[in-house]
PDB file of C-alpha atoms in Angstrom:
ATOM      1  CA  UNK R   1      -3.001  59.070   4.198  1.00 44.00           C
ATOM      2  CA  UNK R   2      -4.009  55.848   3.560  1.00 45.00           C
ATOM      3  CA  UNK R   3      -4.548  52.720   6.026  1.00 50.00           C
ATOM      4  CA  UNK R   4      -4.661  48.790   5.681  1.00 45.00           C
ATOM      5  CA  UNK R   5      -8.009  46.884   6.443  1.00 46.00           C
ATOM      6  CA  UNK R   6      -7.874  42.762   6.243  1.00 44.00           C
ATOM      7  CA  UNK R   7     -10.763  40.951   4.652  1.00 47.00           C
ATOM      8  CA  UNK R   8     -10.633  37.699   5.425  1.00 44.00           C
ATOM      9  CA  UNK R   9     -12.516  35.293   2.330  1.00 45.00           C
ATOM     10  CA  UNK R  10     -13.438  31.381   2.876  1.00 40.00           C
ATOM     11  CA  UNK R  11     -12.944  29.120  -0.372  1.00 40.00           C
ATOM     12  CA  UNK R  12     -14.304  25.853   0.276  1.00 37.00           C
ATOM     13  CA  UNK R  13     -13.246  22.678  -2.762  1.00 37.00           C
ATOM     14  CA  UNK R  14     -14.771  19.193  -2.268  1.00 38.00           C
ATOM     15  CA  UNK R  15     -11.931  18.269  -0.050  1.00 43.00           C
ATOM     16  CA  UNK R  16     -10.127  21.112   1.540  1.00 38.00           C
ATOM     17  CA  UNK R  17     -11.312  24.572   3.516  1.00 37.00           C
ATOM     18  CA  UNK R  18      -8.865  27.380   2.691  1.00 38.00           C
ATOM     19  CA  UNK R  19      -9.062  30.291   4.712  1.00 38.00           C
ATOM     20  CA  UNK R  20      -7.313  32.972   2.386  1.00 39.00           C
ATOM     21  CA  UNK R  21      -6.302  36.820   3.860  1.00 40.00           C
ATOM     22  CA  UNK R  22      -6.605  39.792   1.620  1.00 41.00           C
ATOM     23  CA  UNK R  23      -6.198  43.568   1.802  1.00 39.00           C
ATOM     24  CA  UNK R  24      -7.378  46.621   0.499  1.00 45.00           C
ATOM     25  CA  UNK R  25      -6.517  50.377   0.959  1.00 41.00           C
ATOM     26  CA  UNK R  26      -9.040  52.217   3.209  1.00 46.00           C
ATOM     27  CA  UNK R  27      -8.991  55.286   5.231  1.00 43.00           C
ATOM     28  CA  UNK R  28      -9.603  53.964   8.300  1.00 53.00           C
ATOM     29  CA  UNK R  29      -6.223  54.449  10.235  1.00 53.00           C
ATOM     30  CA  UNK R  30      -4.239  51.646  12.563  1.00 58.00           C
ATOM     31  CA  UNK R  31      -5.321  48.531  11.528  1.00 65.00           C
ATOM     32  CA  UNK R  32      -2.568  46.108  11.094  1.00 77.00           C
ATOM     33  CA  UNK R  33      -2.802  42.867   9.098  1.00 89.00           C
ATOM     34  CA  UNK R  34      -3.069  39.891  10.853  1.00 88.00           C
ATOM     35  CA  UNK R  35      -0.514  37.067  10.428  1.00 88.00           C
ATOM     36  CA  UNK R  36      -0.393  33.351  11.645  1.00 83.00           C
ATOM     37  CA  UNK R  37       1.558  33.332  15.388  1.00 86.00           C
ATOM     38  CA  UNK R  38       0.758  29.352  16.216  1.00 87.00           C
ATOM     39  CA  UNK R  39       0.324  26.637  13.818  1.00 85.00           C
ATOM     40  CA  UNK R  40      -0.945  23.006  14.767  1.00 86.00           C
ATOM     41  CA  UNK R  41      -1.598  19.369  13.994  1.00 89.00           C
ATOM     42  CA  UNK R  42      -4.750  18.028  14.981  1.00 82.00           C
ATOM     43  CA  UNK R  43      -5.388  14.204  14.542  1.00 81.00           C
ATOM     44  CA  UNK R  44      -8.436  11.965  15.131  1.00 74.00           C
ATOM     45  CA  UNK R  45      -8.402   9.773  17.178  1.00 67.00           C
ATOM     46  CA  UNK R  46     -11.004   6.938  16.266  1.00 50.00           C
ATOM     47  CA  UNK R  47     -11.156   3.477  18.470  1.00 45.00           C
ATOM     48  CA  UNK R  48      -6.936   4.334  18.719  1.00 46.00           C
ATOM     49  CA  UNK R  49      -6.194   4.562  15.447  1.00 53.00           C
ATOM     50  CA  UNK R  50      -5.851   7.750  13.813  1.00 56.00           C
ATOM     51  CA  UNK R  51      -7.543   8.030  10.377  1.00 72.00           C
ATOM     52  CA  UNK R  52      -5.977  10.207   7.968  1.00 88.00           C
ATOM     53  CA  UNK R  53      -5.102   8.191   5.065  1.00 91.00           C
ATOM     54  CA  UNK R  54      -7.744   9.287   2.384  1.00 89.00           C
ATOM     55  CA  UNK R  55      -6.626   6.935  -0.344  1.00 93.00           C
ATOM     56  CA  UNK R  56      -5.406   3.581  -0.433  1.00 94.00           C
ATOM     57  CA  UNK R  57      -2.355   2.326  -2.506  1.00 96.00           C
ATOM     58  CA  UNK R  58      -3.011   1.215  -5.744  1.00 96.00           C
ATOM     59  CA  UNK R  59      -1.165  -2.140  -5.300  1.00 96.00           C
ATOM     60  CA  UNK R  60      -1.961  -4.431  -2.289  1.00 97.00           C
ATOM     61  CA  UNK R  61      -0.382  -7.645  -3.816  1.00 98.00           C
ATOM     62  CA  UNK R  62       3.278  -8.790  -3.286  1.00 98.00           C
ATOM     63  CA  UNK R  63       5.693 -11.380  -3.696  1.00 98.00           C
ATOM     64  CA  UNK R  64       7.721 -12.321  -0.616  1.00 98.00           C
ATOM     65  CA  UNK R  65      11.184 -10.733  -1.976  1.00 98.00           C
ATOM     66  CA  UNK R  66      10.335  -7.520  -2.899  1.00 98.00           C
ATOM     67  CA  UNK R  67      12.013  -4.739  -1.725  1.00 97.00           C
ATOM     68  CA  UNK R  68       9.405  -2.199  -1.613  1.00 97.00           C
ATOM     69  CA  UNK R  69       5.887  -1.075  -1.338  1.00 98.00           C
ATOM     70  CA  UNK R  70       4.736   0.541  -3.831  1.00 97.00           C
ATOM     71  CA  UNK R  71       2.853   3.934  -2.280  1.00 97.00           C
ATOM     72  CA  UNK R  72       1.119   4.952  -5.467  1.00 97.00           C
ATOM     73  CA  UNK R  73      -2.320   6.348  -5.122  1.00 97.00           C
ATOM     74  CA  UNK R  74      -1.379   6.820  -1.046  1.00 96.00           C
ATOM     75  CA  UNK R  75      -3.118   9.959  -0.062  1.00 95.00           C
ATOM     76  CA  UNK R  76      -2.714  11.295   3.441  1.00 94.00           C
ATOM     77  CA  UNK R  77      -4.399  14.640   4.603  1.00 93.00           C
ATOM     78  CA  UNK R  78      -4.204  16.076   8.087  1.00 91.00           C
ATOM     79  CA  UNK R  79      -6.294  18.840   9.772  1.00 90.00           C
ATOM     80  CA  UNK R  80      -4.245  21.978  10.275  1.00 90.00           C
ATOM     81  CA  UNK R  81      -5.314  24.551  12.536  1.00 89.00           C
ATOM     82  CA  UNK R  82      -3.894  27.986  12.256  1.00 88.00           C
ATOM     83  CA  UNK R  83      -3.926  30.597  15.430  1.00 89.00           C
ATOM     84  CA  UNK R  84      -3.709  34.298  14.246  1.00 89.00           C
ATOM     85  CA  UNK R  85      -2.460  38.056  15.561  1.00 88.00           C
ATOM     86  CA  UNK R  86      -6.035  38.605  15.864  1.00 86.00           C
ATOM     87  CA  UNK R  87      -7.065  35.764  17.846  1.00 87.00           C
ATOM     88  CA  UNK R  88      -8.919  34.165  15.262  1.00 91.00           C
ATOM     89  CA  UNK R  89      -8.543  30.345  14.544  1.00 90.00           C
ATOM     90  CA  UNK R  90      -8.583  28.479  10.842  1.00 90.00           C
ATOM     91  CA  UNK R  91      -8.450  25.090   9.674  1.00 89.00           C
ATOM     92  CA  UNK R  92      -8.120  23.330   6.967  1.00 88.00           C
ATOM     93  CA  UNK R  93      -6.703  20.255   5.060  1.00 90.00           C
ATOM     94  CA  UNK R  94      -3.625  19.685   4.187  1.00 92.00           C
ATOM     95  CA  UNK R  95      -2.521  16.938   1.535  1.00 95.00           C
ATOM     96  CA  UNK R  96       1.341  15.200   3.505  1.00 95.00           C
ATOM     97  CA  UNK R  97       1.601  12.359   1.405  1.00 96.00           C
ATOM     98  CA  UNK R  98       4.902  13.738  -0.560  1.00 96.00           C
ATOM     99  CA  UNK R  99       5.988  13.199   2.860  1.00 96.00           C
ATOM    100  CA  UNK R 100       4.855   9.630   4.336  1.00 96.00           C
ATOM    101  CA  UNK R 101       6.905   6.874   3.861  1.00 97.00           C
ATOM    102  CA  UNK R 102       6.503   2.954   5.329  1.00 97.00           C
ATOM    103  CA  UNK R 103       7.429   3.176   9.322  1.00 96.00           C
ATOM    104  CA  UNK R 104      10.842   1.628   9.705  1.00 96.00           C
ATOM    105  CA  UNK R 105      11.583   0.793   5.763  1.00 95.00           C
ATOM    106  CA  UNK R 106       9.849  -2.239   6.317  1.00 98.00           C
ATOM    107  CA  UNK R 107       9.677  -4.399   3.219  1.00 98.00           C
ATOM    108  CA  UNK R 108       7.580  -7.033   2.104  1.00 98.00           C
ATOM    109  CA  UNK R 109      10.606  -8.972   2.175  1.00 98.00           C
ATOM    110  CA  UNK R 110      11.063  -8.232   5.840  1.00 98.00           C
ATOM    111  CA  UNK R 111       7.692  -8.530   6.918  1.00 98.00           C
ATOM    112  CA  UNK R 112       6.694 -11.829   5.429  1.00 98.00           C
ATOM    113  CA  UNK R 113       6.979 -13.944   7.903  1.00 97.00           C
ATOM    114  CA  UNK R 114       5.763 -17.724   6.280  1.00 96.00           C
ATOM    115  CA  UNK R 115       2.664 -18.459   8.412  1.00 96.00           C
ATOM    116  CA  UNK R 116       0.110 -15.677   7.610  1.00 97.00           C
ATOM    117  CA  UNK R 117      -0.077 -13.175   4.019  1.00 98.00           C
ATOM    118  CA  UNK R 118      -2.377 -10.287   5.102  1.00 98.00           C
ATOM    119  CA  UNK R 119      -0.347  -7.921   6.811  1.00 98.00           C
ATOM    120  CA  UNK R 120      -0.933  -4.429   7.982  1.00 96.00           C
ATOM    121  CA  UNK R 121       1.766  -1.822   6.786  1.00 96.00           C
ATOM    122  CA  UNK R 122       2.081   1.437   8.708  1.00 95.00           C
ATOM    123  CA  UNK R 123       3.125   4.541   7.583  1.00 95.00           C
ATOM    124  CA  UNK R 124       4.762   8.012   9.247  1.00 95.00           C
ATOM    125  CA  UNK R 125       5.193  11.384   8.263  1.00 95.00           C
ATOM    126  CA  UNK R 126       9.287  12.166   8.308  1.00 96.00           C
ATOM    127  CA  UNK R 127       8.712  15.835   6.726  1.00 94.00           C
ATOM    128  CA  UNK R 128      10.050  19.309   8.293  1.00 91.00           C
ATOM    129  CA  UNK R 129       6.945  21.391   8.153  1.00 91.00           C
ATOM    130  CA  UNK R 130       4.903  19.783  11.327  1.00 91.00           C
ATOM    131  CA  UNK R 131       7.577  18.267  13.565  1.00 90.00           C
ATOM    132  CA  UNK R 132       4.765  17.715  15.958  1.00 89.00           C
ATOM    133  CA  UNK R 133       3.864  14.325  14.032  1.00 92.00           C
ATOM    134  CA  UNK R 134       7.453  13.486  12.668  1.00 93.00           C
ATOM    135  CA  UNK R 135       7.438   9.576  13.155  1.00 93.00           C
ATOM    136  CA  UNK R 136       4.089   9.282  14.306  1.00 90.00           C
ATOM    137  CA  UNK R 137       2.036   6.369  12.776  1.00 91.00           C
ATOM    138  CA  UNK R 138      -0.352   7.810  11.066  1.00 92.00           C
ATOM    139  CA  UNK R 139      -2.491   5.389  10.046  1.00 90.00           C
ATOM    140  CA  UNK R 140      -2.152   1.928   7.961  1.00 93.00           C
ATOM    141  CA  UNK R 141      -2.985  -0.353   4.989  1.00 95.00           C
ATOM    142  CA  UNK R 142      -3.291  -3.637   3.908  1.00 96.00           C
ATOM    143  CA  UNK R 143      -0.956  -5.689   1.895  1.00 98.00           C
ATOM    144  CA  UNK R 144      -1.110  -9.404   1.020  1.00 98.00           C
ATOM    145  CA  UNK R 145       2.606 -11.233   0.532  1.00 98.00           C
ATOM    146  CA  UNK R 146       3.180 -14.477  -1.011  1.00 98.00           C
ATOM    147  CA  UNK R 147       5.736 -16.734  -2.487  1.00 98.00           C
ATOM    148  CA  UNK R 148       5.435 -16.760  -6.086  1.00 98.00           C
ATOM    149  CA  UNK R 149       4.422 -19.605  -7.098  1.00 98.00           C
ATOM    150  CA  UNK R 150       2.374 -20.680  -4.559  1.00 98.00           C
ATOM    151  CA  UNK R 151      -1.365 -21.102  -5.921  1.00 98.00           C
ATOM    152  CA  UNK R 152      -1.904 -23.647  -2.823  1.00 98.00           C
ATOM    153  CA  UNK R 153      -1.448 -21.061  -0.578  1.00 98.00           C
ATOM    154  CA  UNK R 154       0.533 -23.221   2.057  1.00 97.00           C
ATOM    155  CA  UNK R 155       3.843 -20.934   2.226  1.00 97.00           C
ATOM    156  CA  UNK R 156       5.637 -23.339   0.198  1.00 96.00           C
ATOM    157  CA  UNK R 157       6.762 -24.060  -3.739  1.00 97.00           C
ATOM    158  CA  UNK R 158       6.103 -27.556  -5.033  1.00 96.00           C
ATOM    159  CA  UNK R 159       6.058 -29.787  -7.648  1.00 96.00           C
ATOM    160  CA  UNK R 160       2.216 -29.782  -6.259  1.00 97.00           C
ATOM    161  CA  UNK R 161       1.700 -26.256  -7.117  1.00 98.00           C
ATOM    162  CA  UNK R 162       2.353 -26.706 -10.602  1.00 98.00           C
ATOM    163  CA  UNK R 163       0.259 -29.426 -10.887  1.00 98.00           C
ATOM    164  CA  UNK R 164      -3.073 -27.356  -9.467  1.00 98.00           C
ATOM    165  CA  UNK R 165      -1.437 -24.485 -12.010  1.00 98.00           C
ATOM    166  CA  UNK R 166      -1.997 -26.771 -14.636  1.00 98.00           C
ATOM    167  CA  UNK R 167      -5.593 -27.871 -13.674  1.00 97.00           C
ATOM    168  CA  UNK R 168      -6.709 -23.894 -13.239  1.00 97.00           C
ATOM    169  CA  UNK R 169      -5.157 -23.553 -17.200  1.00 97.00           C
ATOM    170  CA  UNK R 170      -7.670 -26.461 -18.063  1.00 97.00           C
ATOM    171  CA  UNK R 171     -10.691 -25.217 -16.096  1.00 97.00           C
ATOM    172  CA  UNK R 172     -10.733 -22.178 -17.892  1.00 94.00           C
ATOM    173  CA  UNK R 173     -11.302 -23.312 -21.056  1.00 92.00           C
ATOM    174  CA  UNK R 174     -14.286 -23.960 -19.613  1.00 93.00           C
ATOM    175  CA  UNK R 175     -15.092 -20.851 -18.108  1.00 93.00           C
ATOM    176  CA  UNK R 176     -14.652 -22.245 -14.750  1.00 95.00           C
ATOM    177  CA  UNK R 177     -12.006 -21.868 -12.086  1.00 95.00           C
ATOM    178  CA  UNK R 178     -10.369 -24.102  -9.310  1.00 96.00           C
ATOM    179  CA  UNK R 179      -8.925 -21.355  -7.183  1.00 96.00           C
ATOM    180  CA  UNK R 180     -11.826 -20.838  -5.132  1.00 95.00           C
ATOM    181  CA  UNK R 181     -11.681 -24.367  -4.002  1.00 96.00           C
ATOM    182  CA  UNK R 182      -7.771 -23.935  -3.276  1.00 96.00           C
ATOM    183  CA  UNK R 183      -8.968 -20.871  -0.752  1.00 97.00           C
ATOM    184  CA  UNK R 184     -10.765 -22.963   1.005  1.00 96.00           C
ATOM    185  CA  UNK R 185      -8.713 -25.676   1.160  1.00 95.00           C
ATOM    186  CA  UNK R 186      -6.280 -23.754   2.738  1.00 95.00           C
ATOM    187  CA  UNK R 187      -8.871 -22.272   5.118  1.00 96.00           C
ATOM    188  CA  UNK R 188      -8.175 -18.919   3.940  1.00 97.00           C
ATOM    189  CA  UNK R 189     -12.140 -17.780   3.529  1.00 95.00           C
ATOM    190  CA  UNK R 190     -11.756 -15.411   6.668  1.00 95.00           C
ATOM    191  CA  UNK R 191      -8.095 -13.911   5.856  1.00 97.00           C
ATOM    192  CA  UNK R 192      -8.331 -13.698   2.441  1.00 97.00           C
ATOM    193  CA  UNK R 193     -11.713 -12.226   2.285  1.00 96.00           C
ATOM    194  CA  UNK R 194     -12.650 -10.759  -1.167  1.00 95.00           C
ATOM    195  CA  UNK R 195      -8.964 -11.261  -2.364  1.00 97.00           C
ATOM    196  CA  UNK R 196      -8.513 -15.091  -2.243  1.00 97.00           C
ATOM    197  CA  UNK R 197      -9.096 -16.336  -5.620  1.00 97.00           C
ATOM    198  CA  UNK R 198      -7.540 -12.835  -6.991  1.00 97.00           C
ATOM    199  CA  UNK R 199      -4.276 -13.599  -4.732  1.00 98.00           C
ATOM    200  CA  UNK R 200      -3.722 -17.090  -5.799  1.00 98.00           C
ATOM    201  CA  UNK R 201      -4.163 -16.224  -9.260  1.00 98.00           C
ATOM    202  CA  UNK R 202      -1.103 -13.157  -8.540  1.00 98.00           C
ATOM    203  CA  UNK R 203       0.959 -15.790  -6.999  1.00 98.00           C
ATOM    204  CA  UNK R 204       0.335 -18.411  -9.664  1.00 98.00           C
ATOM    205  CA  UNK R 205       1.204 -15.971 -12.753  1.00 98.00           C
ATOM    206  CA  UNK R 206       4.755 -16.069 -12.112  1.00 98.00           C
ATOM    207  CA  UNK R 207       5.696 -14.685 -15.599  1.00 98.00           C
ATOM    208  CA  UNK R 208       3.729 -11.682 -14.687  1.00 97.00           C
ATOM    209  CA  UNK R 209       1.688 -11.391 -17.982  1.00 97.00           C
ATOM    210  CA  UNK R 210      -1.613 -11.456 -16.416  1.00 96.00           C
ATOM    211  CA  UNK R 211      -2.641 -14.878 -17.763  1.00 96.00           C
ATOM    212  CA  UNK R 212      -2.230 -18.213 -16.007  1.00 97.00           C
ATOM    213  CA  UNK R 213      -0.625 -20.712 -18.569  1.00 97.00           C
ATOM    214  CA  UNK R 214       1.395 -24.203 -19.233  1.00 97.00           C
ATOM    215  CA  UNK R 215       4.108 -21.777 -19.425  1.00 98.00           C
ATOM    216  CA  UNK R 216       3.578 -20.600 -15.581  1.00 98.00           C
ATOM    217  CA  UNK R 217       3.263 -24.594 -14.837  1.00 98.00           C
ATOM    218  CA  UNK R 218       6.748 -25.490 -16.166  1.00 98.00           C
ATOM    219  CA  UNK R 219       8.603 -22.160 -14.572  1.00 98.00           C
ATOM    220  CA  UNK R 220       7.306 -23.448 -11.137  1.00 98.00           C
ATOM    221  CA  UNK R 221       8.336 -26.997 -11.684  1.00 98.00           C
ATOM    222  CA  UNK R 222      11.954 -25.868 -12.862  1.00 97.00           C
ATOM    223  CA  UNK R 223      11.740 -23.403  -9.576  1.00 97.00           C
ATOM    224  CA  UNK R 224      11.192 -26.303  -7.370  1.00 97.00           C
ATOM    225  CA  UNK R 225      13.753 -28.430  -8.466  1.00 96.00           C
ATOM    226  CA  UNK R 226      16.404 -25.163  -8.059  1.00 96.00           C
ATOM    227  CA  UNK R 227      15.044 -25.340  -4.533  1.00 93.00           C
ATOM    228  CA  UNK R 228      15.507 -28.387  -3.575  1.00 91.00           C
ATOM    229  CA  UNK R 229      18.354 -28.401  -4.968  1.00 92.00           C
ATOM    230  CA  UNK R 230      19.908 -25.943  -3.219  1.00 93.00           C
ATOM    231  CA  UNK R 231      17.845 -25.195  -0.127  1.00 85.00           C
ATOM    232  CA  UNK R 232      19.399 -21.142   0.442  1.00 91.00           C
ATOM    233  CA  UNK R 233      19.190 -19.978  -2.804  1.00 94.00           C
ATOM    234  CA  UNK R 234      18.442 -16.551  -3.970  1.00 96.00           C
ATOM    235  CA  UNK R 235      14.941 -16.589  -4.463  1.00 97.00           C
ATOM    236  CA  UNK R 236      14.937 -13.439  -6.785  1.00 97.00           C
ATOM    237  CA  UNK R 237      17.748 -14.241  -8.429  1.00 97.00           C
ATOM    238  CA  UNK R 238      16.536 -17.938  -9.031  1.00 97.00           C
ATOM    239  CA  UNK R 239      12.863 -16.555 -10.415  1.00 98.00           C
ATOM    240  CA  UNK R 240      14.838 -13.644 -12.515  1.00 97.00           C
ATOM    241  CA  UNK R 241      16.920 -16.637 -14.081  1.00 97.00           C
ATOM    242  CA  UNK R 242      14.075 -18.852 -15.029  1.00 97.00           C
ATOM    243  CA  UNK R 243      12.198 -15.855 -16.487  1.00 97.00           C
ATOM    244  CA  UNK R 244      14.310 -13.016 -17.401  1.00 97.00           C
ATOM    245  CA  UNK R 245      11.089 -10.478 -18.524  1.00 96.00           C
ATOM    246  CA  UNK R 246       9.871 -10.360 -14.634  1.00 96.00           C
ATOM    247  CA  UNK R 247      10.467  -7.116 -12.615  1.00 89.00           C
TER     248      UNK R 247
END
């Protein structure tokens, strides 16, 4: 008769360890195959925060209504450590982002808050596979949330905002640009670092076609007046009115 011997083979990718168990017919008799008795979590801990998030979202601008974040190009891997029968130990990396989702459906409509727009958004695992983690924060990223329309950066639409809308159109027919001087203005240099003049360009393109025109000038104008106007108005609704092609 025939017996069951285990080889056990390492594959190592750029990114993950695998730590795959085979068998083969031998004639070596009562040796059983091992299988996994203990499975575990383990998570770094680095200054208090724990760093698993491999891969940023894609999209780190928002306006202040939005309803969502979008979590595209999120990647978050987590060291798994198997136990076996056989008392040997494996790890390897496992990709959870199917299963991480924004701690507390927090919005950037709920988190803007009207005095700051960097804001740091955290994220949990709520999947069935590890309930060790479930609703642990597993790390965090950076989103910056603004009221469209606001190229002054001062948490506020005015008739003021379409006016410096209408001088960034005319600088750049020059090649130049004015929204560097608006960042600091607004003494943003420190919380707007390396996103300032990129942010108040987002907020200023209110027609969302990736240009800055006369067009985006007279939408914020026509917004201001609906505002002061009527001082609780839907913002979304109000913006989705005035230019029926934005998301």
């Amino acid at each position: 008769t025939s017996d069951t011997t285990v080889t056990s083979e390492t594959t190592v990718t750029s990114d993950t360890t695998v730590t795959t168990v085979t068998s083969e017919t031998t004639s070596d008799p009562g040796i059983d195959v091992p299988f996994v008795t203990e499975t575990s979590v383990k998570l770094p801990e680095q200054g208090g925060d724990k760093k698993v998030i491999s891969s940023m979202p894609n999209t780190k601008f928002y306006f202040s209504y939005e309803e969502g974040f979008n979590l595209d190009g999120l990647k978050v891997e987590v060291e798994v450590e198997q136990l076996w029968s056989d008392g040997k130990t494996t790890t390897a990396k496992v990709d959870i982002t199917k299963d991480v989702v924004v701690k507390g459906s927090a919005t950037p409509a709920s988190m803007y808050d009207n005095t700051k727009f960097k804001y740091d958004v955290e994220v949990v695992y709520v999947g069935s596979e590890y309930s060790e983690i479930v609703d642990v924060v597993l790390g965090t990223f950076t989103a910056y949330i603004g009221q469209k329309g606001d190229i002054e950066l001062n948490h506020n639409v005015r008739v003021q905002d379409a006016t410096a809308t209408i001088k960034e159109f005319l600088a750049r027919d020059f090649e130049e640009t004015t929204l560097n001087e608006l960042v600091a203005q607004a003494k943003l240099e420190e919380e707007l670092a390396g996103v300032g003049t990129e942010f108040a360009e987002f907020l200023a393109d209110v027609d969302e076609d990736g240009k800055i025109t006369v067009q985006d000038a007279t939408s914020i104008t026509k917004f201001f007046l609906e505002k002061d106007f009527d001082a609780n108005l839907d913002v979304y609704k109000t913006w989705k009115t005035l230019i029926p092609t934005i998301k």
